[in-house]
Amino acid sequence: MDILIKAGQLLLSLSILVILHEFGHFFFAKLFKTRVEKFYLFFDPWFSLFKVKKGDTEYGIGWLPLGGYVKISGMIDESMDKEAMKEEPKSYEFRSKPAYQRLLIMIGGVLVNFLLAFFIFWMTLYKWGDSYIDVADAKFGLTYHELAHDIGLQDGDVVTSVDTLKVKSASDIAKFILLEEAQQLSVKRGDSTFTVAIPSDFKTTILKEEVKGLAAIRMPFVVDSVIAGDYAEKAGFKKGDKVISIDGQDAEYYRQVTNILGENKEKRVTFNIIRNGQTESLRCEVSKKGKIGVGAKVDYFDITEVRYGFWEAMPAGVSKSVNTLIDYVKQLKLVFTKEGAKQIGGFGAIGGLFPATWNWEAFWGLTGFLSIILAFMNILPIPALDGGHVLFLLYEIISGRKPSDKFLEYAQTVGMILLLGLLLFANGNDLFRLFK
């Protein structure tokens, strides 16, 4: 069921993004009286699931969910309609329009995706605001991955800044280390403050080990709810039980408990708990997912909430859009390393970003994020992408010479091969991680 919910959110999100992206091309094409032969959600090699023709345009849904397209008359695109290009140009064709009009048609999709991301962030900030647990309010400190322990951090420490960048939430630590050329951490331990040097190869090690969470808020593991009929109820767990150890290993805090349970899937373990001031032992089975069927108490901290009025949320939405784009661009340099290339993911990785339960706040936040990615990736100067067409159009505007149709055909073919290779590589990584 979890997979179906994630897949459903991914499919809806991508459908919204693709339809609006293609509408951007469609809008400018119609504005400049350019004929659009097809407007499709998903690709339709050999057959389509649905189609209807209105005016000159066939609207439809394909069966191959790898994107979508608009087929514009007189344009060399993924359809590779070479026969049509041999005929004399017609007034309604793309190739007959002035260069500036063709340029606006090509950037229409990217423009819509950027505007969509801004609008989504504006509306989500207005509706839900922003909330996080400030590390300054983490009364039990933070808990760290073993790699962080190796450079001198201890569970309970609080990293207050990375170089001169102030840390607000625990997730900032890994982000600043990976995206900035950080040299040291400022750390608070008890009443003392000191610095920890970041090794030059630390960023590479994080990527190589595929660390998902370098730091997290530390909190005691206290049972808040017990799922009826699950292993925990059968073992005798009750609300208010505080875990202190599992099979003799210290497990007072949430991350310790989840790590130990993850190492003992489909096994029976012994919990030492404190109940009403008394220590008791409970034997409990662990599911194949590393769960026992309890919900842990999480309301230990003051949550920093930022609320926005309707108009206040607008500049905040712009800022979030710009910062999201900047962070994404900074991440690209990691892709060109051996370790970073292994992190590239396809549809499985993207689907894994969505929560296992339907959550509109998370859904729209991720859709805004994906809209930024789709816009940026499409504007890259790669043949077969919008950015490739834009590159050739800019060359034409500057030089006054239009690239030949034969050159554009070859460029389109090379670009499609590159994109297909990247698609196979990214989804191959997903399969490798799945079987691994």
XYZ file of C-alpha atoms in Angstrom:
436
model
C 0.000 0.000 0.000
C 2.869 2.394 0.807
C 4.283 1.923 -2.701
C 0.887 2.598 -4.306
C 0.431 5.833 -2.322
C 3.937 7.031 -3.237
C 3.397 6.059 -6.888
C 0.028 7.834 -6.944
C 1.561 11.052 -5.626
C 4.455 10.821 -8.086
C 2.122 10.238 -11.034
C -0.154 13.147 -10.075
C 2.777 15.476 -9.461
C 4.510 14.655 -12.756
C 1.198 14.918 -14.647
C 0.637 18.447 -13.307
C 4.205 19.471 -14.117
C 4.234 17.979 -17.610
C 0.828 19.361 -18.635
C 1.700 22.890 -17.471
C 5.187 22.720 -18.998
C 3.766 21.748 -22.379
C 1.030 24.353 -21.999
C 3.793 26.980 -21.830
C 4.954 25.954 -25.317
C 1.346 25.662 -26.501
C 0.401 29.142 -25.227
C 3.167 30.983 -27.067
C 2.676 28.865 -30.201
C -1.002 29.832 -30.315
C -0.146 33.450 -29.451
C 2.025 33.647 -32.561
C -0.485 31.697 -34.703
C 1.730 28.610 -34.993
C -0.054 25.338 -35.609
C 0.150 22.735 -32.818
C -0.576 19.283 -34.205
C -0.490 17.336 -30.922
C -0.674 18.049 -27.177
C 0.043 14.878 -25.191
C 0.474 13.877 -21.588
C 2.924 10.951 -21.712
C 4.316 9.507 -24.925
C 2.238 7.530 -27.412
C 4.481 5.290 -29.577
C 2.222 3.030 -31.709
C -0.992 3.906 -29.816
C -2.551 6.245 -27.260
C -4.878 5.600 -24.318
C -7.097 8.539 -25.187
C -7.244 11.162 -27.899
C -9.627 13.771 -29.233
C -9.139 16.330 -31.987
C -10.256 19.927 -31.641
C -9.406 22.293 -34.449
C -5.900 21.564 -35.735
C -4.735 19.963 -32.481
C -5.029 16.373 -31.282
C -5.177 16.187 -27.470
C -4.354 12.850 -25.884
C -2.837 10.675 -23.179
C -0.069 8.244 -24.101
C 0.760 4.970 -22.405
C 4.469 5.621 -21.738
C 4.742 7.855 -18.624
C 8.145 9.404 -19.356
C 6.969 12.961 -19.906
C 4.820 14.621 -22.542
C 5.077 16.778 -25.648
C 3.495 19.254 -28.024
C 4.145 18.636 -31.718
C 4.522 21.996 -33.413
C 4.301 22.175 -37.202
C 7.573 22.900 -38.953
C 9.831 22.099 -36.034
C 12.488 19.406 -35.718
C 11.640 17.700 -32.439
C 11.438 14.220 -30.914
C 8.974 13.137 -33.634
C 11.820 13.482 -36.224
C 9.249 14.182 -38.962
C 11.771 14.611 -41.776
C 9.243 14.345 -44.621
C 7.334 17.422 -43.470
C 10.589 19.369 -43.280
C 11.300 18.682 -46.984
C 8.212 20.665 -48.032
C 8.148 24.417 -48.565
C 7.689 26.351 -45.280
C 4.104 27.434 -44.584
C 3.068 30.608 -42.788
C 1.671 28.706 -39.779
C 4.849 26.657 -39.224
C 7.425 27.180 -36.505
C 10.282 27.571 -38.992
C 8.454 30.475 -40.688
C 8.214 32.576 -37.549
C 10.703 35.294 -36.543
C 13.526 34.106 -34.289
C 12.253 35.998 -31.219
C 8.848 34.290 -31.516
C 10.474 30.870 -31.844
C 12.613 31.699 -28.802
C 9.540 32.552 -26.693
C 7.798 29.362 -27.834
C 10.810 27.312 -26.732
C 11.260 28.944 -23.312
C 7.512 28.907 -22.608
C 7.611 25.564 -20.796
C 10.543 26.505 -18.572
C 8.961 29.873 -17.793
C 5.711 28.210 -16.694
C 7.597 25.739 -14.462
C 9.473 28.555 -12.704
C 6.253 30.517 -12.218
C 4.480 27.373 -11.014
C 7.155 26.686 -8.401
C 6.937 30.266 -7.164
C 3.128 30.080 -6.992
C 3.207 26.741 -5.133
C 5.728 28.012 -2.571
C 3.727 31.226 -2.152
C 0.486 29.315 -1.493
C 2.041 26.642 0.758
C 3.788 29.258 2.896
C 0.514 31.165 3.189
C -1.454 28.008 4.045
C 0.989 26.162 6.308
C 3.812 28.593 6.979
C 7.207 27.184 7.852
C 8.127 25.166 10.917
C 11.231 23.460 12.253
C 12.934 22.551 15.516
C 15.740 25.039 16.115
C 18.915 23.294 17.275
C 19.023 25.880 20.084
C 15.826 24.283 21.454
C 17.138 20.695 21.228
C 17.250 20.035 24.984
C 18.800 16.574 24.507
C 21.215 17.767 21.814
C 21.619 16.086 18.446
C 22.397 12.533 17.456
C 24.897 11.782 14.696
C 25.846 9.205 12.095
C 28.969 7.146 12.800
C 30.912 9.197 10.229
C 30.308 12.312 12.330
C 31.520 10.423 15.408
C 34.725 9.631 13.511
C 35.614 13.324 13.175
C 35.002 14.048 16.856
C 31.287 14.702 17.337
C 29.361 12.936 20.109
C 25.659 12.328 20.530
C 24.338 15.199 22.614
C 26.592 17.803 20.939
C 24.931 20.729 19.182
C 26.539 22.063 16.002
C 25.718 25.774 16.063
C 27.412 26.810 12.810
C 29.291 25.466 9.808
C 32.054 27.982 9.145
C 30.125 31.272 9.344
C 26.771 29.745 8.360
C 24.370 29.567 11.294
C 22.684 26.184 11.758
C 18.944 26.403 12.374
C 17.736 22.847 11.818
C 19.689 19.583 12.035
C 19.409 19.056 8.267
C 21.401 22.257 7.662
C 24.606 20.572 8.843
C 24.883 18.042 6.000
C 23.617 20.597 3.464
C 26.276 23.159 4.369
C 29.044 20.541 4.413
C 28.074 19.151 0.995
C 27.252 22.393 -0.818
C 29.707 24.859 0.689
C 33.477 24.649 0.948
C 33.209 24.300 4.727
C 36.333 23.968 6.879
C 35.063 23.607 10.452
C 32.100 23.113 12.756
C 31.337 25.193 15.844
C 30.127 22.799 18.531
C 28.481 23.223 21.922
C 28.991 20.337 24.379
C 27.527 20.948 27.808
C 28.853 24.294 28.956
C 31.852 24.325 26.615
C 32.211 25.481 23.010
C 34.875 24.366 20.562
C 35.531 23.776 16.877
C 35.865 20.527 14.932
C 37.843 20.487 11.693
C 36.105 18.976 8.681
C 38.490 16.570 6.881
C 39.061 17.343 3.212
C 37.637 13.956 2.170
C 34.603 14.104 4.476
C 32.221 15.236 1.733
C 33.351 12.357 -0.495
C 32.931 9.881 2.348
C 29.355 11.041 3.022
C 28.472 10.443 -0.626
C 30.329 7.126 -0.826
C 28.574 5.763 2.268
C 25.207 7.099 0.994
C 24.494 8.772 4.338
C 20.829 9.784 4.484
C 20.901 11.568 7.830
C 24.140 12.980 9.193
C 22.455 14.636 12.179
C 19.040 14.550 13.801
C 17.320 15.936 16.882
C 17.932 13.574 19.805
C 14.962 12.563 21.928
C 14.158 9.778 24.407
C 12.190 6.817 23.084
C 8.936 6.910 25.050
C 5.939 4.942 23.779
C 3.040 7.237 22.893
C 0.758 4.724 21.166
C 0.559 0.983 20.593
C -0.916 -0.468 17.403
C -3.653 -2.984 18.199
C -2.742 -6.551 17.287
C 0.882 -5.760 16.414
C 4.021 -7.233 17.988
C 4.356 -4.525 20.650
C 0.853 -5.082 22.019
C 1.451 -8.847 22.168
C 4.709 -8.208 24.033
C 2.912 -6.059 26.622
C 4.021 -2.516 25.715
C 1.933 0.333 27.126
C 1.761 4.060 26.585
C 4.385 5.850 28.687
C 6.969 3.033 28.618
C 10.478 4.472 28.294
C 13.025 2.270 26.493
C 16.506 2.203 28.057
C 18.187 -0.769 26.347
C 17.688 -3.539 23.769
C 19.538 -6.833 24.147
C 21.912 -5.141 26.556
C 22.743 -2.250 24.193
C 22.022 1.299 25.327
C 18.864 2.450 23.590
C 17.568 5.411 25.533
C 17.131 7.592 22.461
C 14.995 7.267 19.359
C 17.796 6.847 16.812
C 19.496 4.160 18.929
C 16.232 2.200 19.042
C 15.545 2.434 15.302
C 19.136 1.487 14.436
C 19.074 -1.611 16.656
C 15.661 -2.688 15.375
C 16.905 -2.230 11.818
C 19.746 -4.635 12.569
C 17.349 -7.233 14.044
C 14.618 -7.540 11.437
C 12.458 -10.672 11.854
C 14.175 -11.512 15.159
C 13.072 -11.463 18.803
C 14.783 -8.949 21.068
C 14.639 -8.051 24.765
C 13.644 -4.513 25.749
C 14.483 -3.033 29.115
C 11.942 -0.322 29.879
C 10.985 1.977 32.721
C 7.280 1.834 33.643
C 5.947 3.840 36.585
C 9.470 4.213 37.925
C 10.176 0.468 37.799
C 12.463 -1.379 35.378
C 10.856 -4.232 33.426
C 11.895 -6.534 30.571
C 9.761 -7.360 27.506
C 10.480 -9.846 24.733
C 9.225 -8.624 21.363
C 9.411 -9.678 17.734
C 10.652 -7.233 15.092
C 8.953 -7.041 11.698
C 10.761 -7.390 8.381
C 10.650 -3.583 8.162
C 12.403 -3.162 11.500
C 9.205 -2.120 13.333
C 7.420 -3.398 16.422
C 4.165 -1.448 16.172
C 4.493 1.576 18.462
C 4.422 5.322 17.983
C 7.033 7.333 19.898
C 6.389 10.546 21.779
C 7.789 13.530 19.878
C 6.449 16.630 21.659
C 9.569 17.393 23.683
C 10.524 20.603 21.939
C 9.325 24.076 21.130
C 8.669 24.164 17.401
C 9.708 27.360 15.647
C 6.783 28.387 13.462
C 6.808 31.201 10.935
C 3.383 32.319 9.717
C 2.745 34.551 6.708
C -0.095 36.737 5.569
C -1.245 36.407 1.950
C 1.017 39.169 0.599
C 3.832 38.455 3.070
C 4.046 34.928 1.669
C 4.736 36.240 -1.854
C 8.330 37.496 -1.349
C 8.953 34.489 0.911
C 7.849 32.275 -2.002
C 10.221 34.070 -4.369
C 13.069 33.661 -1.883
C 12.322 29.958 -1.415
C 12.199 29.417 -5.189
C 15.534 31.172 -5.724
C 17.243 29.381 -2.809
C 15.907 26.017 -4.008
C 17.331 26.672 -7.469
C 20.701 27.831 -6.082
C 21.012 24.771 -3.832
C 20.121 22.468 -6.719
C 22.705 24.064 -9.009
C 25.329 23.687 -6.270
C 24.472 19.992 -5.995
C 25.271 19.448 -9.665
C 29.004 19.691 -9.024
C 28.645 16.587 -6.838
C 27.161 14.658 -9.767
C 30.474 14.891 -11.633
C 32.276 12.859 -8.979
C 32.378 9.072 -8.872
C 30.510 8.988 -5.563
C 27.982 11.628 -6.609
C 27.132 9.863 -9.876
C 26.013 6.836 -7.872
C 23.450 9.034 -6.119
C 21.648 9.883 -9.371
C 18.187 8.378 -9.249
C 15.284 7.817 -11.597
C 11.561 7.505 -11.015
C 12.071 5.173 -8.061
C 14.269 7.706 -6.251
C 11.867 10.555 -7.002
C 8.886 8.490 -5.832
C 10.763 7.674 -2.631
C 10.757 11.382 -1.739
C 6.985 11.326 -1.251
C 5.554 10.237 2.131
C 3.896 6.841 2.587
C 0.647 8.559 3.613
C -1.110 11.147 1.499
C -0.032 14.549 2.799
C -1.003 17.624 0.794
C 1.597 19.873 2.417
C 4.398 17.445 1.530
C 2.887 16.780 -1.910
C 2.791 20.428 -2.943
C 6.203 21.152 -1.415
C 7.779 18.339 -3.457
C 5.846 19.343 -6.580
C 7.271 22.860 -6.263
C 10.750 21.405 -5.833
C 10.350 19.119 -8.870
C 9.034 22.044 -10.917
C 12.302 23.911 -10.244
C 14.313 20.828 -11.268
C 12.254 20.289 -14.432
C 12.695 23.938 -15.428
C 16.442 23.929 -14.824
C 17.099 20.588 -16.517
C 15.093 21.622 -19.573
C 16.969 24.880 -20.039
C 20.361 23.125 -20.128
C 21.949 23.623 -23.585
C 21.571 19.993 -24.606
C 20.097 19.095 -28.020
C 16.585 17.569 -27.719
C 15.918 19.699 -24.604
C 14.371 23.167 -24.734
C 17.766 24.618 -23.865
C 19.308 23.049 -26.972
C 16.740 24.741 -29.207
C 17.283 28.006 -27.312
C 21.055 27.740 -27.868
C 20.630 27.378 -31.632
C 18.095 30.224 -31.730
C 20.450 32.527 -29.836
C 23.184 31.628 -32.327
C 20.804 32.539 -35.147
C 19.848 35.868 -33.528
C 23.469 36.843 -32.850
C 25.040 35.612 -36.093
C 22.108 36.184 -38.428
C 22.592 32.660 -39.811
C 20.158 29.840 -39.175
C 21.580 26.310 -38.601
C 20.643 23.945 -41.416
C 17.778 21.479 -40.982
C 20.232 18.609 -41.459
C 22.415 19.917 -38.614
C 19.344 20.272 -36.369
C 18.293 16.690 -37.207
C 21.716 15.334 -36.241
C 21.768 17.448 -33.055
C 18.291 16.226 -32.114
C 19.379 12.598 -32.614
C 22.523 13.033 -30.498
C 20.530 14.767 -27.764
C 17.916 12.004 -27.670
C 20.656 9.365 -27.373
C 22.244 11.287 -24.480
C 18.899 11.660 -22.696
C 18.050 7.994 -23.193
C 21.447 7.040 -21.782
C 20.927 9.265 -18.744
C 17.440 7.835 -18.246
C 18.755 4.280 -18.338
C 21.647 5.151 -16.014
C 19.422 6.878 -13.437
C 16.806 4.125 -13.340
C 19.559 1.506 -13.419
C 20.900 3.078 -10.217
C 17.439 2.683 -8.695
C 17.369 -1.011 -9.585
C 20.894 -1.523 -8.280
C 19.981 0.057 -4.939
C 16.792 -2.014 -4.779
C 18.572 -5.343 -5.285
C 21.504 -4.276 -3.155
